[in-house]
PDB file of N, CA and C in Angstrom:
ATOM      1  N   UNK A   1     123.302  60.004 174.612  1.00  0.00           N
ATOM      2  CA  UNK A   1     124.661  60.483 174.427  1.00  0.00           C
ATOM      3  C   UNK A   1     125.604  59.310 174.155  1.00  0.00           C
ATOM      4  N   UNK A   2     125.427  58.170 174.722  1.00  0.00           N
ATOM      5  CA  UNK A   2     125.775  56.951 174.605  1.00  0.00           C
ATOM      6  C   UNK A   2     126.209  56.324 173.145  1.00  0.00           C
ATOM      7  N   UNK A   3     124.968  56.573 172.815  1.00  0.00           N
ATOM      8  CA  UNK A   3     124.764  56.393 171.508  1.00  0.00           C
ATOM      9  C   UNK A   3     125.446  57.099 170.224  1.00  0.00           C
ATOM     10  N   UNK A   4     125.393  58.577 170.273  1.00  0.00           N
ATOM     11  CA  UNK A   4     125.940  59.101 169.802  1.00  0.00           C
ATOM     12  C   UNK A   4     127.469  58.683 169.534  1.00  0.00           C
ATOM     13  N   UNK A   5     128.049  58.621 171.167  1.00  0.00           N
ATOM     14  CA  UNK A   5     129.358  58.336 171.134  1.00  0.00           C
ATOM     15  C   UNK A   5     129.797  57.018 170.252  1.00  0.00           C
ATOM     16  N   UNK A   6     128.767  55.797 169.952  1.00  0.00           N
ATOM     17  CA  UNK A   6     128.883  54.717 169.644  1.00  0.00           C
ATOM     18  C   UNK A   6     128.845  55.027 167.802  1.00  0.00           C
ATOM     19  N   UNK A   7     127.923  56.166 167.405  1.00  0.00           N
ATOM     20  CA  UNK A   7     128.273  56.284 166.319  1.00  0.00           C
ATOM     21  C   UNK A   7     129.701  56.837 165.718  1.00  0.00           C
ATOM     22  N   UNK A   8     130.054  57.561 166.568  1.00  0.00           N
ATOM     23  CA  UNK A   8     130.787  58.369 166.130  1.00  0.00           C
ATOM     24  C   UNK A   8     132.263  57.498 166.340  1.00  0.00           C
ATOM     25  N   UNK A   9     131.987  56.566 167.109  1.00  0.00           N
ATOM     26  CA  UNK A   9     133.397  55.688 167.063  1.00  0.00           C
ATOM     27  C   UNK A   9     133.528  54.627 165.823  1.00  0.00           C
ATOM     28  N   UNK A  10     132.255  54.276 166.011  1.00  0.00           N
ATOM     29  CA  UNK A  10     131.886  53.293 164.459  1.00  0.00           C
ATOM     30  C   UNK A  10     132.204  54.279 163.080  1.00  0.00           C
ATOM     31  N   UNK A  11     131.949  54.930 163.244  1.00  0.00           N
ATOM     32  CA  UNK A  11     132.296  55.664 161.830  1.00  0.00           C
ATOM     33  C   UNK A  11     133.775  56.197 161.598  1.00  0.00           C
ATOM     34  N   UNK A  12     134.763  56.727 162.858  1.00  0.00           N
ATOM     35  CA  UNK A  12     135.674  56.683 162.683  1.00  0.00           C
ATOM     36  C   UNK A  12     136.740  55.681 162.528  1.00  0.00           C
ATOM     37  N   UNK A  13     135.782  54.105 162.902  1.00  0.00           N
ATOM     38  CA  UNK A  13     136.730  53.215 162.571  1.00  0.00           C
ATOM     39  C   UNK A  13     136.690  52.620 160.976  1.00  0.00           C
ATOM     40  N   UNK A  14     135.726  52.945 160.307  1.00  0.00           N
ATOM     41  CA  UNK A  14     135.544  52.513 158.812  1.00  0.00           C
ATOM     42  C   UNK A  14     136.879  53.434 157.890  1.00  0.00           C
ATOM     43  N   UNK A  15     137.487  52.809 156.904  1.00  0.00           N
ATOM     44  CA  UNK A  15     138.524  53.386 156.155  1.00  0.00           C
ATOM     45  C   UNK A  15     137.843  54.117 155.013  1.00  0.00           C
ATOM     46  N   UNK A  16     138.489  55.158 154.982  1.00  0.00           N
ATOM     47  CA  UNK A  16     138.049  56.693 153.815  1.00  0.00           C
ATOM     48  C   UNK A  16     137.093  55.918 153.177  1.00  0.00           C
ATOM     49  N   UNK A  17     137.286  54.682 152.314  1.00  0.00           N
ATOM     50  CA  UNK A  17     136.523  55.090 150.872  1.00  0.00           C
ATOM     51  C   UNK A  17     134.928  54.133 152.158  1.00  0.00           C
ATOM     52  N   UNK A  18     135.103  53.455 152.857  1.00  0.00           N
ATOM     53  CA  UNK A  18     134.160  53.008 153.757  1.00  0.00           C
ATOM     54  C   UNK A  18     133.124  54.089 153.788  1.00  0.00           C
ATOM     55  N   UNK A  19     133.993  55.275 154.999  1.00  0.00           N
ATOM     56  CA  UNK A  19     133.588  56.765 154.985  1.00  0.00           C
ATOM     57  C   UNK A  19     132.664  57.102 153.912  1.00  0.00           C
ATOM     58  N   UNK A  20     133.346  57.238 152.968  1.00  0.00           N
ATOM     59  CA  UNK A  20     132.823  57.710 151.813  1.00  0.00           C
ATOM     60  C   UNK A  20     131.444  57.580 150.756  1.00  0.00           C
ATOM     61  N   UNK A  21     131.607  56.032 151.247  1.00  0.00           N
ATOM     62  CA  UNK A  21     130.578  55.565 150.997  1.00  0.00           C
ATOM     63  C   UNK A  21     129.251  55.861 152.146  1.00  0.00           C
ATOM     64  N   UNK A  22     129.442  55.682 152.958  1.00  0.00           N
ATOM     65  CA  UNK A  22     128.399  55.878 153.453  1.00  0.00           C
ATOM     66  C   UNK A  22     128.187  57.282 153.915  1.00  0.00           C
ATOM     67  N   UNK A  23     128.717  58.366 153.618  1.00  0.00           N
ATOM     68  CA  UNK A  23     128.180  59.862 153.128  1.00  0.00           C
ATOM     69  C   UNK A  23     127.260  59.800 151.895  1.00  0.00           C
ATOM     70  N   UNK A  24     128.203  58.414 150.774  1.00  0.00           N
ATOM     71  CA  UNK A  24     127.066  59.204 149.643  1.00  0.00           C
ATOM     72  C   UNK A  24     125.823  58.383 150.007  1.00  0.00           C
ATOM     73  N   UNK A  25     125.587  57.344 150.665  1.00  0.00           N
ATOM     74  CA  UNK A  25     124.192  56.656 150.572  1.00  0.00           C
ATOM     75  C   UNK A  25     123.222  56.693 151.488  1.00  0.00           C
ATOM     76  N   UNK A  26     124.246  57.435 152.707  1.00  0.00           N
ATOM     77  CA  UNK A  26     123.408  57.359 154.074  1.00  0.00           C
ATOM     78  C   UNK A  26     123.187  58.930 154.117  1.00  0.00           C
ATOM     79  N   UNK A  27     123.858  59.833 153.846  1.00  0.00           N
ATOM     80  CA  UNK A  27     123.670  60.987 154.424  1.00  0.00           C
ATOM     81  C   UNK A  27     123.159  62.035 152.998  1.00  0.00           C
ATOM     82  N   UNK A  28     123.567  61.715 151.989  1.00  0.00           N
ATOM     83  CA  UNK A  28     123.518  62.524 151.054  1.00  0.00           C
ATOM     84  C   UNK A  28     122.170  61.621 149.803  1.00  0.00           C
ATOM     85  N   UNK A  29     121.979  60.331 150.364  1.00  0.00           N
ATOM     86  CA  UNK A  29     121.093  59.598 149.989  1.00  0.00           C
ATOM     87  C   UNK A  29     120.903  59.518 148.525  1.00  0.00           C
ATOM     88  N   UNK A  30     122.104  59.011 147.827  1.00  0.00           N
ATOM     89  CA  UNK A  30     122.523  58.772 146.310  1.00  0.00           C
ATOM     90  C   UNK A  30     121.693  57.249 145.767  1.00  0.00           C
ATOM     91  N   UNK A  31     121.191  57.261 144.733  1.00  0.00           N
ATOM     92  CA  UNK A  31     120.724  55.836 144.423  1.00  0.00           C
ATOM     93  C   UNK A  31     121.906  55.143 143.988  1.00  0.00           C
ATOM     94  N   UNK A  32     122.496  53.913 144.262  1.00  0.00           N
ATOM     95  CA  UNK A  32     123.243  53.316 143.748  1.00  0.00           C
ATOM     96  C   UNK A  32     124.068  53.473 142.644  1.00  0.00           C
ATOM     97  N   UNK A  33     123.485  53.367 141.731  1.00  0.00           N
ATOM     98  CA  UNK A  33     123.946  54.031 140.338  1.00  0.00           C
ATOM     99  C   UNK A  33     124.537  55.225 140.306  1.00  0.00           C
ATOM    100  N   UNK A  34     124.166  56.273 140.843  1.00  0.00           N
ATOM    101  CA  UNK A  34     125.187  57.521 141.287  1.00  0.00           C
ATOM    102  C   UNK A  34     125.975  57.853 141.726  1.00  0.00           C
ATOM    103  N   UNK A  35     126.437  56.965 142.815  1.00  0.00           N
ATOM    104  CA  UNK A  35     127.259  56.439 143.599  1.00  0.00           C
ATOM    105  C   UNK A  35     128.545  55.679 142.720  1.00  0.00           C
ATOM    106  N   UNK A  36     127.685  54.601 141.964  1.00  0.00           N
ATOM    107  CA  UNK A  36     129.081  53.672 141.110  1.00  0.00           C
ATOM    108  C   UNK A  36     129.223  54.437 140.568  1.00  0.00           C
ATOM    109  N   UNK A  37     128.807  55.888 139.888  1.00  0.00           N
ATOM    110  CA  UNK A  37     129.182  56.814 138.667  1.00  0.00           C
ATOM    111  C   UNK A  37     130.730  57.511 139.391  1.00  0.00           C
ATOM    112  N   UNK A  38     129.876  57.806 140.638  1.00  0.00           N
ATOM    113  CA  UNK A  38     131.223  58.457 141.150  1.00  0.00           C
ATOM    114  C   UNK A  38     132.376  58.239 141.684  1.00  0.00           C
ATOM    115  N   UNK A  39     131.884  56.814 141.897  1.00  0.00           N
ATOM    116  CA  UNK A  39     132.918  55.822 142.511  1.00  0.00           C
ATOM    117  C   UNK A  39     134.308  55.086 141.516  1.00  0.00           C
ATOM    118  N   UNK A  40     133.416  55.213 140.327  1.00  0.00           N
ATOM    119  CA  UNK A  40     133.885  54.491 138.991  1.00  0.00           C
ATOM    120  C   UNK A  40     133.673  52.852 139.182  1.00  0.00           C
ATOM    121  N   UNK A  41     132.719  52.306 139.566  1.00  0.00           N
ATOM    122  CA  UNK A  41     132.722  50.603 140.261  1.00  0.00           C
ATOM    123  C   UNK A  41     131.239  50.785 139.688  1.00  0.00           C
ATOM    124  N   UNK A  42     130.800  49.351 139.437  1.00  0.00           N
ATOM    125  CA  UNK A  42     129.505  48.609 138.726  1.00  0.00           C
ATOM    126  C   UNK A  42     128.176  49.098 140.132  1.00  0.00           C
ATOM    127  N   UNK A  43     127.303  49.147 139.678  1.00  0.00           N
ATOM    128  CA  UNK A  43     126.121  49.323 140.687  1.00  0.00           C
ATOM    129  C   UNK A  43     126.200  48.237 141.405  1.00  0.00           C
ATOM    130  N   UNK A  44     126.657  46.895 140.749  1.00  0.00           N
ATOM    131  CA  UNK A  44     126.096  46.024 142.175  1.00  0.00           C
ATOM    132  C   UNK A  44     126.973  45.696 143.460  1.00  0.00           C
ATOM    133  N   UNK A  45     128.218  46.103 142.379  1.00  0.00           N
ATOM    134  CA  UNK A  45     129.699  46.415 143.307  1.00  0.00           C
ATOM    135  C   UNK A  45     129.142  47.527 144.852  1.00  0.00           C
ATOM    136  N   UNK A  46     128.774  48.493 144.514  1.00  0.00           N
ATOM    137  CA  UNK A  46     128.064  49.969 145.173  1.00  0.00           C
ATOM    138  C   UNK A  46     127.116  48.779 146.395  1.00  0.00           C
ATOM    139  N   UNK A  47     126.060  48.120 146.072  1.00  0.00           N
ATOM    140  CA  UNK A  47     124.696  47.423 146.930  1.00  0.00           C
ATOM    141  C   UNK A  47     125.911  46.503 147.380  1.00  0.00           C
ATOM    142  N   UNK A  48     126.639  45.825 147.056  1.00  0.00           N
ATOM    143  CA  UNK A  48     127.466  44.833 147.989  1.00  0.00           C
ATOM    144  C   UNK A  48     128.345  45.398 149.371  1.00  0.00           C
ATOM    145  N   UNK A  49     129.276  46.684 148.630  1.00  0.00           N
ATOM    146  CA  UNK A  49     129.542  47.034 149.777  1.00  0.00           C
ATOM    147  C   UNK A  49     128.998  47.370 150.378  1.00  0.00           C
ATOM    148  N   UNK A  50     127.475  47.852 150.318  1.00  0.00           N
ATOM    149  CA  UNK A  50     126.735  49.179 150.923  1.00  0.00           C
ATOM    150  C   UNK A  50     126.437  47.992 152.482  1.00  0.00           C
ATOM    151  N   UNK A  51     125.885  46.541 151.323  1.00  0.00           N
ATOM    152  CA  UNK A  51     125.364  45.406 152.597  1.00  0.00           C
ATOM    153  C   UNK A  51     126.496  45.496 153.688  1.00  0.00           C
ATOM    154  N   UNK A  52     127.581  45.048 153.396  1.00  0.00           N
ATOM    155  CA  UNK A  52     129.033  44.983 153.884  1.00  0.00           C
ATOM    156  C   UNK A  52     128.938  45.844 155.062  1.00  0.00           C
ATOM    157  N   UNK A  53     128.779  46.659 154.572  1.00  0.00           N
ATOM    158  CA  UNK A  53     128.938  48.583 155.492  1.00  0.00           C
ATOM    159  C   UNK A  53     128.344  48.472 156.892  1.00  0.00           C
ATOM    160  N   UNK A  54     126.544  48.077 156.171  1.00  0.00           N
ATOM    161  CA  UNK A  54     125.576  47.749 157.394  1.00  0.00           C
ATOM    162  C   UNK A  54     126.056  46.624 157.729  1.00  0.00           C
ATOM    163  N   UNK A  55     126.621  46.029 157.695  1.00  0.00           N
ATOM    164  CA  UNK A  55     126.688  44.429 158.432  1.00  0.00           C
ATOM    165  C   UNK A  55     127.857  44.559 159.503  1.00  0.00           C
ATOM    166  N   UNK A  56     128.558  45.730 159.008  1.00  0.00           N
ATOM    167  CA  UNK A  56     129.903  45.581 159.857  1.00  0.00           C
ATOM    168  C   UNK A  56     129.391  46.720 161.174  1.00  0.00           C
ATOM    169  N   UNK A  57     128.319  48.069 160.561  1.00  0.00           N
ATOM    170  CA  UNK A  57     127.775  49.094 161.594  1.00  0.00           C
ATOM    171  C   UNK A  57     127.512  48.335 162.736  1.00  0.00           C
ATOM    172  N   UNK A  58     126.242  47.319 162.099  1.00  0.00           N
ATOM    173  CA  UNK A  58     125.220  46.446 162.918  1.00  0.00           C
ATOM    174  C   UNK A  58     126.032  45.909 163.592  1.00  0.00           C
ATOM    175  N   UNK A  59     127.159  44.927 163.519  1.00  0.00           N
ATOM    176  CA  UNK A  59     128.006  44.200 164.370  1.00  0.00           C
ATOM    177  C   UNK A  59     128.671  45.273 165.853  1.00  0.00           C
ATOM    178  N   UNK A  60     129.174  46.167 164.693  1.00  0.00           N
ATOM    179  CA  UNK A  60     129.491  47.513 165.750  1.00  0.00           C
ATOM    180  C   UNK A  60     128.611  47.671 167.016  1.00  0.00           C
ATOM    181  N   UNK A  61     127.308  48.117 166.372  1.00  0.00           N
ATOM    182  CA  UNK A  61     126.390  48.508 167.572  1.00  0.00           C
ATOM    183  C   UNK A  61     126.186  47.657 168.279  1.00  0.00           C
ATOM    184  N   UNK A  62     125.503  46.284 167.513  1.00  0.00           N
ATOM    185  CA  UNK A  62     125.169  45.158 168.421  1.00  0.00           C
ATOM    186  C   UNK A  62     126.217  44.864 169.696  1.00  0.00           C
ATOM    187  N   UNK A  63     128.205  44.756 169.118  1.00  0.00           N
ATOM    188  CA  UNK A  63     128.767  44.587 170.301  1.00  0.00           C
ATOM    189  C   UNK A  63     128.873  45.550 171.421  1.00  0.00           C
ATOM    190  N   UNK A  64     128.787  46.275 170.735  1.00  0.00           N
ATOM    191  CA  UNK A  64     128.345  47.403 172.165  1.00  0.00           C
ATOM    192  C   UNK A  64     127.354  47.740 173.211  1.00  0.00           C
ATOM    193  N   UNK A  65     126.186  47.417 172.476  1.00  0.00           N
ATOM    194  CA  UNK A  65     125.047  47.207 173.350  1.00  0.00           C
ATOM    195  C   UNK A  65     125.329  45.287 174.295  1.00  0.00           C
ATOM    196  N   UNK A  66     125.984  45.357 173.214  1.00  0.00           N
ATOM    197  CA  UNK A  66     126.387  43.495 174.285  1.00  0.00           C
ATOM    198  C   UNK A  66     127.267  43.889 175.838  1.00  0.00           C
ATOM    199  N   UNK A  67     128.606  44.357 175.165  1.00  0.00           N
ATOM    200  CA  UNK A  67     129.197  44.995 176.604  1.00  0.00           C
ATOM    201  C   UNK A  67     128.796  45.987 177.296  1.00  0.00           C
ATOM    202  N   UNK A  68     127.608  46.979 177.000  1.00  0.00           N
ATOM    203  CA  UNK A  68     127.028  47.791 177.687  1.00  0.00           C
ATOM    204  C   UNK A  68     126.003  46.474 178.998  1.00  0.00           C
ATOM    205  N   UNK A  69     125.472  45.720 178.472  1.00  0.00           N
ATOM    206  CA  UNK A  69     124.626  44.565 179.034  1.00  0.00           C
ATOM    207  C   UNK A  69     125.547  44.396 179.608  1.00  0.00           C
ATOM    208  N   UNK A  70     127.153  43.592 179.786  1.00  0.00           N
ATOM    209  CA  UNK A  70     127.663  42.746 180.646  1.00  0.00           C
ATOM    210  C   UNK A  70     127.680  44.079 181.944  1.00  0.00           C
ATOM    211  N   UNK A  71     128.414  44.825 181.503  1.00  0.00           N
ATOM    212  CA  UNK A  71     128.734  46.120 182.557  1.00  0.00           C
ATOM    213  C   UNK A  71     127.725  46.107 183.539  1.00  0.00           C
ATOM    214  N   UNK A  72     126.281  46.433 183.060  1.00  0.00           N
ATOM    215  CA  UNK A  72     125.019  46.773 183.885  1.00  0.00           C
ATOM    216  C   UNK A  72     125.127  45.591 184.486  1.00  0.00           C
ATOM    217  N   UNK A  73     125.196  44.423 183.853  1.00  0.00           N
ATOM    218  CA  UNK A  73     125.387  43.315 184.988  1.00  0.00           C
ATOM    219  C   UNK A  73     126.235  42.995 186.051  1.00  0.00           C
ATOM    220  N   UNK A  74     127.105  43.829 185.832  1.00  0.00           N
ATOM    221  CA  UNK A  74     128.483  43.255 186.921  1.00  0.00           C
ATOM    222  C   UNK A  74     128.093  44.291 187.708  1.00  0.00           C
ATOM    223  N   UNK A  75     128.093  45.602 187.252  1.00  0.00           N
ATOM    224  CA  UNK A  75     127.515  46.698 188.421  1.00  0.00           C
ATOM    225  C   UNK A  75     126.200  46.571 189.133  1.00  0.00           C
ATOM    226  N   UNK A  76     125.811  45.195 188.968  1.00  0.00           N
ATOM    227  CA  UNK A  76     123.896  45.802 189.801  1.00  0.00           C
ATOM    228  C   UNK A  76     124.242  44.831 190.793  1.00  0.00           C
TER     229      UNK A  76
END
């Protein structure tokens, strides 16, 4: 449930076209190129942000599972 909650905060902190993007690549699973079609932006424009996207999720989760660690530590 934890988890969940951690997505769902990470995703509400990304801005619309952020959002957006990662509906069309993560959830609706567009190849790149379909994506820049709809986006109106170059395919590699599309794979840069997409890296971007995951790099900023990953940071997301990672700090959270970091302060989830300090917590368990101060409480045991």
């Amino acid at each position: 449930l934890e988890r969940l909650y951690q997505v769902d905060k990470a995703l509400a902190s990304l801005s619309r076209q952020q959002q957006q993007l990662f509906e069309l690549r993560f959830i609706e699973e567009l190849p790149y190129a379909d994506i820049a079609s709809q986006l109106g932006i170059a395919p590699p424009l599309v794979r840069k942000r997409v890296q971007l996207l995951r790099s900023r999720l990953s940071a997301d989760f990672f700090a959270g599972d970091v302060s989830q660690d300090r917590r368990s530590r101060v409480h045991s």
